[in-house]
CSV table of C-alpha atoms in Angstrom, one decimal:
chain,number,residue,atom,x,y,z
V,1,PHE,CA,7.3,-17.1,55.1
V,2,ALA,CA,9.1,-17.6,58.4
V,3,ARG,CA,7.8,-18.6,61.8
V,4,VAL,CA,9.5,-19.1,65.2
V,5,ALA,CA,7.8,-20.4,68.4
V,6,SER,CA,8.8,-21.2,71.9
V,7,VAL,CA,7.1,-22.8,74.9
V,8,ILE,CA,8.3,-21.8,78.4
V,9,ALA,CA,7.2,-23.7,81.5
V,10,LEU,CA,6.7,-20.9,84.1
V,11,HIS,CA,5.3,-23.3,86.7
V,12,GLU,CA,4.0,-26.9,86.8
V,13,VAL,CA,0.5,-25.6,86.1
V,14,LEU,CA,1.4,-22.6,83.9
V,15,ASP,CA,3.0,-22.5,80.4
V,16,LEU,CA,3.8,-19.6,78.1
V,17,THR,CA,3.8,-19.9,74.3
V,18,LEU,CA,5.4,-17.2,72.2
V,19,VAL,CA,5.0,-17.1,68.4
V,20,GLY,CA,6.4,-14.7,65.8
V,21,SER,CA,5.9,-14.8,62.0
V,22,ALA,CA,6.9,-12.8,58.9
V,23,ARG,CA,5.4,-13.1,55.4
V,24,TRP,CA,6.2,-11.5,52.1
V,25,ASP,CA,3.8,-11.8,49.1
V,26,GLY,CA,4.9,-10.5,45.7
V,27,TYR,CA,3.0,-10.2,42.5
V,28,ARG,CA,5.1,-9.6,39.4
V,29,PRO,CA,2.9,-9.9,36.3
V,30,GLU,CA,4.3,-10.6,32.8
V,31,ASN,CA,1.9,-10.6,30.0
V,32,VAL,CA,3.1,-9.6,26.5
V,33,LEU,CA,-0.5,-9.7,25.2
V,34,GLY,CA,-2.0,-7.4,27.9
V,35,PHE,CA,-1.4,-4.2,29.7
V,36,GLU,CA,2.0,-3.6,31.4
V,37,GLU,CA,1.3,-3.8,35.1
V,38,SER,CA,3.5,-2.6,37.9
V,39,ASP,CA,4.7,-5.0,40.7
V,40,SER,CA,2.7,-5.3,43.9
V,41,GLN,CA,3.8,-6.6,47.2
V,42,ARG,CA,2.6,-7.1,50.8
V,43,THR,CA,4.7,-7.5,54.0
V,44,SER,CA,3.0,-8.9,57.1
V,45,LEU,CA,4.5,-9.2,60.6
V,46,ALA,CA,2.7,-10.9,63.6
V,47,GLY,CA,3.6,-11.6,67.2
V,48,GLY,CA,1.5,-13.4,69.8
V,49,ALA,CA,1.6,-14.9,73.3
V,50,GLU,CA,-0.6,-17.4,75.0
V,51,LEU,CA,-0.8,-18.5,78.7
V,52,ARG,CA,-1.9,-22.0,79.5
V,53,LEU,CA,-3.2,-22.5,83.1
V,54,HIS,CA,-4.0,-26.1,83.8
V,55,GLY,CA,-4.7,-28.4,86.8
V,56,ARG,CA,-7.5,-29.6,89.0
V,57,LEU,CA,-10.2,-27.6,90.8
V,58,GLY,CA,-12.5,-29.5,93.2
V,59,GLY,CA,-11.9,-32.8,91.4
V,60,TRP,CA,-12.5,-31.2,87.9
V,61,ARG,CA,-9.6,-31.0,85.4
V,62,PHE,CA,-9.5,-27.5,83.9
V,63,GLU,CA,-7.5,-25.5,81.3
V,64,LEU,CA,-7.6,-21.8,80.7
V,65,ARG,CA,-5.9,-20.2,77.6
V,66,PRO,CA,-5.9,-16.4,77.2
V,67,SER,CA,-3.9,-15.2,74.2
V,68,ALA,CA,-3.2,-12.0,72.3
V,69,ARG,CA,-1.7,-11.3,68.9
V,70,LEU,CA,-0.7,-8.2,67.0
V,71,VAL,CA,-0.7,-8.1,63.2
V,72,ARG,CA,1.0,-5.4,61.1
V,73,SER,CA,0.6,-5.5,57.3
V,74,ARG,CA,1.8,-3.1,54.7
V,75,THR,CA,0.3,-3.5,51.2
V,76,GLU,CA,1.2,-1.7,47.9
V,77,THR,CA,-0.9,-2.9,45.0
V,78,HIS,CA,-1.5,-1.9,41.4
V,79,GLY,CA,-4.5,-2.7,39.3
V,80,TYR,CA,-6.5,-1.6,36.3
V,81,MET,CA,-9.8,-0.2,37.3
V,82,GLY,CA,-12.7,1.5,35.4
V,83,PHE,CA,-13.7,1.3,31.8
V,84,ARG,CA,-10.6,3.1,30.4
V,85,GLY,CA,-8.2,0.5,31.9
V,86,GLU,CA,-6.2,3.1,33.9
V,87,GLU,CA,-3.8,1.6,36.4
V,88,GLN,CA,-4.4,2.8,39.9
V,89,ARG,CA,-2.1,2.4,43.0
V,90,PHE,CA,-3.4,1.4,46.3
V,91,GLU,CA,-1.5,1.7,49.6
V,92,GLN,CA,-2.8,0.3,52.9
V,93,GLY,CA,-1.2,-0.1,56.3
V,94,VAL,CA,-3.1,-2.2,58.8
V,95,THR,CA,-2.2,-2.8,62.5
V,96,ARG,CA,-4.8,-4.9,64.3
V,97,PRO,CA,-4.7,-6.5,67.7
V,98,THR,CA,-6.6,-9.7,68.2
V,99,PHE,CA,-7.3,-11.8,71.3
V,100,ARG,CA,-8.8,-15.2,72.3
V,101,VAL,CA,-9.8,-16.7,75.6
V,102,GLY,CA,-10.5,-20.4,75.7
V,103,ALA,CA,-11.4,-22.7,78.5
V,104,ALA,CA,-12.0,-26.4,79.0
V,105,MET,CA,-13.5,-28.3,82.0
V,106,SER,CA,-13.7,-32.1,82.6
V,107,PRO,CA,-15.9,-33.3,85.4
V,108,VAL,CA,-15.0,-36.9,84.5
V,109,PRO,CA,-12.3,-38.2,82.1
V,110,ALA,CA,-14.9,-39.1,79.5
V,111,LEU,CA,-16.5,-35.7,79.2
V,112,THR,CA,-15.0,-32.3,78.4
V,113,PHE,CA,-16.8,-28.9,78.1
V,114,THR,CA,-15.2,-26.2,76.0
V,115,THR,CA,-15.9,-22.5,75.3
V,116,SER,CA,-14.0,-19.5,73.8
V,117,ALA,CA,-14.4,-15.9,72.8
V,118,ALA,CA,-12.2,-14.3,70.2
V,119,SER,CA,-11.6,-11.5,67.8
V,120,GLY,CA,-9.7,-11.9,64.5
V,121,VAL,CA,-8.5,-10.5,61.2
V,122,ARG,CA,-8.0,-12.0,57.8
V,123,LEU,CA,-6.0,-10.4,55.1
V,124,PRO,CA,-7.2,-10.7,51.5
V,125,SER,CA,-5.6,-13.6,49.6
V,126,MET,CA,-3.4,-13.0,46.6
V,127,LEU,CA,-6.1,-14.7,44.5
V,128,GLU,CA,-8.8,-12.3,45.8
V,129,LEU,CA,-6.5,-9.3,45.2
V,130,PHE,CA,-5.3,-10.1,41.7
V,131,GLY,CA,-7.6,-12.8,40.3
V,132,ASN,CA,-6.4,-15.5,38.0
V,133,ARG,CA,-6.1,-13.6,34.7
V,134,GLY,CA,-9.3,-15.4,33.6
V,135,ALA,CA,-12.7,-15.7,35.2
V,136,LEU,CA,-11.7,-14.2,38.5
V,137,LEU,CA,-11.1,-10.5,38.2
V,138,PRO,CA,-8.6,-8.4,40.3
V,139,ALA,CA,-9.8,-6.4,43.3
V,140,PRO,CA,-6.6,-4.7,44.6
V,141,ASP,CA,-8.6,-2.3,46.9
V,142,LEU,CA,-10.0,-5.0,49.2
V,143,ASP,CA,-10.0,-4.3,53.0
V,144,PRO,CA,-9.1,-7.1,55.5
V,145,GLU,CA,-11.9,-9.0,57.2
V,146,THR,CA,-12.4,-8.5,60.9
V,147,GLY,CA,-14.7,-10.6,63.2
V,148,ARG,CA,-15.7,-11.5,66.7
V,149,SER,CA,-16.8,-15.0,67.7
V,150,LEU,CA,-18.3,-17.0,70.5
V,151,ASP,CA,-18.5,-20.8,70.7
V,152,ALA,CA,-19.2,-23.6,73.2
V,153,GLY,CA,-19.0,-27.3,72.9
V,154,ALA,CA,-18.7,-30.7,74.5
V,155,VAL,CA,-16.6,-33.8,73.7
V,156,LEU,CA,-17.7,-37.3,74.9
V,157,ARG,CA,-15.3,-40.3,74.8
V,158,GLY,CA,-16.0,-43.8,75.9
V,159,ARG,CA,-15.4,-47.5,75.5
V,160,ALA,CA,-17.7,-50.5,76.0
V,161,GLY,CA,-16.2,-53.9,75.3
V,162,PRO,CA,-14.9,-53.9,71.7
V,163,LEU,CA,-16.7,-50.6,70.9
V,164,ARG,CA,-14.9,-47.3,71.5
V,165,GLY,CA,-15.4,-43.8,70.1
V,166,ALA,CA,-15.7,-40.1,70.6
V,167,ALA,CA,-18.5,-37.6,69.7
V,168,GLU,CA,-18.2,-33.8,69.6
V,169,LEU,CA,-20.8,-31.0,69.3
V,170,ARG,CA,-20.1,-27.3,69.1
V,171,VAL,CA,-22.3,-24.3,68.5
V,172,PHE,CA,-20.8,-21.0,67.3
V,173,HIS,CA,-21.7,-17.4,66.4
V,174,LEU,CA,-19.5,-15.1,64.3
V,175,ALA,CA,-20.0,-11.4,63.5
V,176,LEU,CA,-18.0,-10.1,60.6
V,177,ASP,CA,-17.1,-6.6,59.2
V,178,ASP,CA,-15.8,-6.1,55.7
V,179,LEU,CA,-16.5,-9.7,54.8
V,180,ILE,CA,-14.9,-10.7,51.5
V,181,ARG,CA,-17.2,-12.5,49.0
V,182,TYR,CA,-17.3,-13.1,45.3
V,183,ARG,CA,-20.0,-11.5,43.1
V,184,GLN,CA,-20.6,-12.3,39.4
V,185,THR,CA,-19.9,-9.3,37.2
V,186,SER,CA,-20.9,-11.0,33.9
V,187,GLN,CA,-21.9,-14.4,32.7
V,188,TYR,CA,-18.4,-15.8,33.1
V,189,THR,CA,-16.5,-13.6,35.5
V,190,ALA,CA,-16.6,-12.8,39.2
V,191,LYS,CA,-14.9,-10.4,41.5
V,192,ALA,CA,-14.2,-10.3,45.2
V,193,GLU,CA,-15.8,-7.5,47.2
V,194,ASN,CA,-16.2,-6.3,50.8
V,195,VAL,CA,-19.6,-6.5,52.5
V,196,LEU,CA,-20.2,-4.0,55.3
V,197,GLU,CA,-21.2,-6.7,57.8
V,198,ALA,CA,-22.4,-10.2,58.1
V,199,SER,CA,-23.3,-12.8,60.7
V,200,VAL,CA,-22.8,-16.6,60.8
V,201,ARG,CA,-24.2,-18.9,63.3
V,202,GLY,CA,-24.4,-22.7,63.4
V,203,LEU,CA,-23.3,-26.0,64.8
V,204,GLU,CA,-20.7,-28.6,64.1
V,205,ALA,CA,-20.8,-32.3,65.0
V,206,GLY,CA,-18.2,-35.0,64.7
V,207,LEU,CA,-18.1,-38.7,65.3
V,208,ARG,CA,-15.3,-41.2,65.5
V,209,GLY,CA,-15.9,-44.9,66.3
V,210,ARG,CA,-14.3,-48.3,66.1
V,211,LEU,CA,-15.7,-51.8,66.6
V,212,GLY,CA,-12.9,-54.1,67.4
V,213,PRO,CA,-9.7,-54.0,65.3
V,214,HIS,CA,-11.4,-54.2,61.9
V,215,LEU,CA,-14.3,-51.8,61.6
V,216,GLY,CA,-14.3,-48.0,61.9
V,217,LEU,CA,-16.6,-45.0,61.2
V,218,HIS,CA,-15.9,-41.3,60.8
V,219,GLY,CA,-18.5,-38.6,60.4
V,220,ALA,CA,-18.8,-34.8,60.4
V,221,LEU,CA,-21.7,-32.4,60.0
V,222,THR,CA,-21.9,-28.6,59.7
V,223,TRP,CA,-25.1,-26.6,59.8
V,224,MET,CA,-24.7,-22.9,59.1
V,225,ASP,CA,-26.9,-19.8,58.7
V,226,ALA,CA,-25.0,-17.0,57.1
V,227,ARG,CA,-26.7,-13.6,56.6
V,228,ALA,CA,-25.8,-10.4,54.9
V,229,PRO,CA,-27.2,-6.9,55.8
V,230,GLY,CA,-31.0,-6.9,55.2
V,231,GLY,CA,-31.4,-10.6,55.9
V,232,ALA,CA,-30.3,-12.1,52.6
V,233,THR,CA,-28.4,-15.4,52.7
V,234,LEU,CA,-24.7,-15.0,51.9
V,235,ASN,CA,-24.0,-16.5,48.5
V,236,TRP,CA,-21.8,-19.6,48.3
V,237,ARG,CA,-22.6,-20.6,51.9
V,238,PRO,CA,-24.5,-23.9,51.8
V,239,ARG,CA,-26.6,-24.4,54.9
V,240,LEU,CA,-25.7,-28.0,55.4
V,241,GLN,CA,-22.5,-30.1,54.7
V,242,ALA,CA,-22.1,-33.6,55.9
V,243,GLN,CA,-19.6,-36.4,55.4
V,244,VAL,CA,-19.5,-40.1,56.5
V,245,GLN,CA,-16.7,-42.5,55.9
V,246,PRO,CA,-16.8,-46.2,57.0
V,247,GLU,CA,-13.7,-48.3,56.8
V,248,VAL,CA,-12.6,-51.9,57.1
V,249,ARG,CA,-9.1,-53.0,58.2
V,250,THR,CA,-7.5,-56.4,57.9
V,251,GLY,CA,-4.6,-55.8,60.3
V,252,PRO,CA,-1.3,-57.7,59.7
V,253,LEU,CA,-1.7,-59.9,56.7
V,254,GLY,CA,1.5,-61.7,55.5
V,255,PRO,CA,3.9,-59.0,54.3
V,256,LEU,CA,1.3,-56.4,54.8
V,257,ARG,CA,1.1,-54.3,58.0
V,258,ASP,CA,-2.4,-53.2,57.2
V,259,LEU,CA,-4.9,-53.3,54.3
V,260,VAL,CA,-7.7,-50.6,54.6
V,261,PHE,CA,-10.9,-50.4,52.5
V,262,PHE,CA,-13.0,-47.3,52.8
V,263,ALA,CA,-16.0,-45.5,51.3
V,264,SER,CA,-17.1,-41.9,51.6
V,265,LEU,CA,-20.3,-40.0,51.1
V,266,ILE,CA,-20.3,-36.2,51.0
V,267,HIS,CA,-23.5,-34.1,50.9
V,268,ARG,CA,-23.8,-30.4,50.3
V,269,SER,CA,-27.1,-28.7,50.4
V,270,ALA,CA,-28.4,-26.1,47.9
V,271,PHE,CA,-27.0,-22.5,48.1
V,272,PHE,CA,-27.4,-19.2,46.3
V,273,GLN,CA,-24.9,-18.2,43.7
V,274,ASP,CA,-25.7,-14.4,43.7
V,275,PRO,CA,-25.9,-11.9,46.6
V,276,ALA,CA,-29.6,-11.2,45.6
V,277,ASN,CA,-30.5,-14.8,46.2
V,278,LEU,CA,-32.1,-15.2,42.8
V,279,VAL,CA,-29.9,-18.0,41.4
V,280,GLU,CA,-29.9,-21.3,43.4
V,281,VAL,CA,-27.3,-24.0,42.9
V,282,GLU,CA,-28.9,-27.4,43.5
V,283,ALA,CA,-27.8,-29.8,46.3
V,284,ARG,CA,-25.3,-32.5,45.4
V,285,SER,CA,-23.9,-35.7,46.9
V,286,TRP,CA,-20.5,-37.2,46.0
V,287,LEU,CA,-19.7,-40.9,46.5
V,288,GLY,CA,-16.1,-42.1,46.8
V,289,ALA,CA,-14.1,-45.2,47.7
V,290,GLY,CA,-10.5,-46.3,48.0
V,291,VAL,CA,-8.0,-48.7,49.4
V,292,ARG,CA,-4.7,-48.2,51.3
V,293,VAL,CA,-1.9,-50.8,51.5
V,294,ASP,CA,0.7,-50.4,54.2
V,295,LEU,CA,3.9,-52.5,54.0
V,296,ALA,CA,6.1,-53.4,57.0
V,297,CYS,CA,9.1,-51.6,55.2
V,298,GLY,CA,7.4,-48.2,55.6
V,299,VAL,CA,5.9,-48.0,52.1
V,300,SER,CA,2.2,-47.3,51.7
V,301,ALA,CA,0.1,-47.1,48.5
V,302,HIS,CA,-3.1,-45.2,48.4
V,303,PHE,CA,-5.7,-45.5,45.6
V,304,THR,CA,-8.8,-43.2,45.7
V,305,ALA,CA,-11.8,-42.9,43.4
V,306,ARG,CA,-13.8,-39.7,43.9
V,307,ASP,CA,-17.3,-38.7,42.6
V,308,LEU,CA,-18.1,-42.2,41.3
V,309,LEU,CA,-21.6,-41.1,40.3
V,310,ASP,CA,-20.1,-38.2,38.2
V,311,GLN,CA,-22.1,-35.5,40.0
V,312,ARG,CA,-19.6,-32.8,39.3
V,313,GLY,CA,-20.4,-29.3,40.5
V,314,GLN,CA,-19.5,-25.7,39.4
V,315,ASP,CA,-17.1,-22.9,40.3
V,316,TYR,CA,-17.9,-19.2,41.2
V,317,VAL,CA,-18.8,-18.3,37.6
V,318,GLY,CA,-20.7,-21.4,36.6
V,319,PHE,CA,-18.0,-23.5,34.8
V,320,PRO,CA,-18.3,-27.2,35.5
V,321,LEU,CA,-15.8,-28.8,37.9
V,322,PRO,CA,-14.1,-32.2,37.3
V,323,GLY,CA,-16.4,-35.1,37.8
V,324,ARG,CA,-15.3,-38.7,38.3
V,325,ARG,CA,-11.5,-38.8,39.0
V,326,PHE,CA,-8.9,-41.1,40.4
V,327,ALA,CA,-5.7,-40.6,42.4
V,328,PHE,CA,-2.8,-42.9,43.2
V,329,THR,CA,-0.2,-42.0,45.9
V,330,ILE,CA,2.9,-43.8,47.1
V,331,ARG,CA,4.5,-42.7,50.4
V,332,TYR,CA,7.6,-43.9,52.2
V,333,ARG,CA,8.2,-43.2,55.9
V,334,MET,CA,11.7,-43.7,57.3
V,335,GLU,CA,12.5,-43.7,61.0
V,336,LEU,CA,16.0,-43.0,62.2
V,337,ALA,CA,17.2,-44.6,65.4
V,338,PRO,CA,18.7,-42.1,67.9
């Protein structure tokens, strides 16, 4: 993967951003116990440009960002299809233009309104195309997803004495063609497939707050209504997901730059496992906690415990996911003087 970008200041109120990227994906299977499979590959090229017009209009701060992007993808895949296990070759060339127009307006520094309209394309992932040689089966004939979206939101920031924070609310609507989703093909296998069309609408909310130098709170919520043709709910799309994370900081403490204690609660509502909406996966909540130690020398140690109540979960084909688990991370940051 390679990416190059440049920002050009055309005027004090007008900037131009240019982005180009190239990606090559290769799949070269080797399995002495299975079928001999031919190599598959995909080459993707993309180029885009965005104008950023910003300034003041009648006392309001504003920002307007129109952008366009062109994606070219060439795919040559091989896979075994049908009951006789015959290898088939799939070739696909895709050239798709996409666009986005975003705008933001701030009547006062503490309040910002945003909106955007866009079209987009998503190529199938290598996992969706070729599976994992286990429970996820290959689907080398998948088409890219395309979609059109609209959204609007508001961001409010403020401070009152020792209390400061920011709150965000956004509503969105997304119309999709050739949506890629997983469908169970047997008790323990699943395969990605294209759906003719689908719609997703919902809202997102976020909260960041701090009381003095020691107490903090982060929260996020997503409500979503995802529908397939005919009105059925899209499988593996929970209607509600929410997370809240309070934290306590000590600040400088002897040789420590900071000592942070935090807890987290993640909730996911029930959802359907199958496209026919016959099998429902129950709602779950996961509780976690952790501590982070920051030293003045640039070293930080991070210990996290996840799913303390051992609620677990399941993957696409019903296998249980790991439950209670622990992670320990050490990080060193070095800053070089100019």
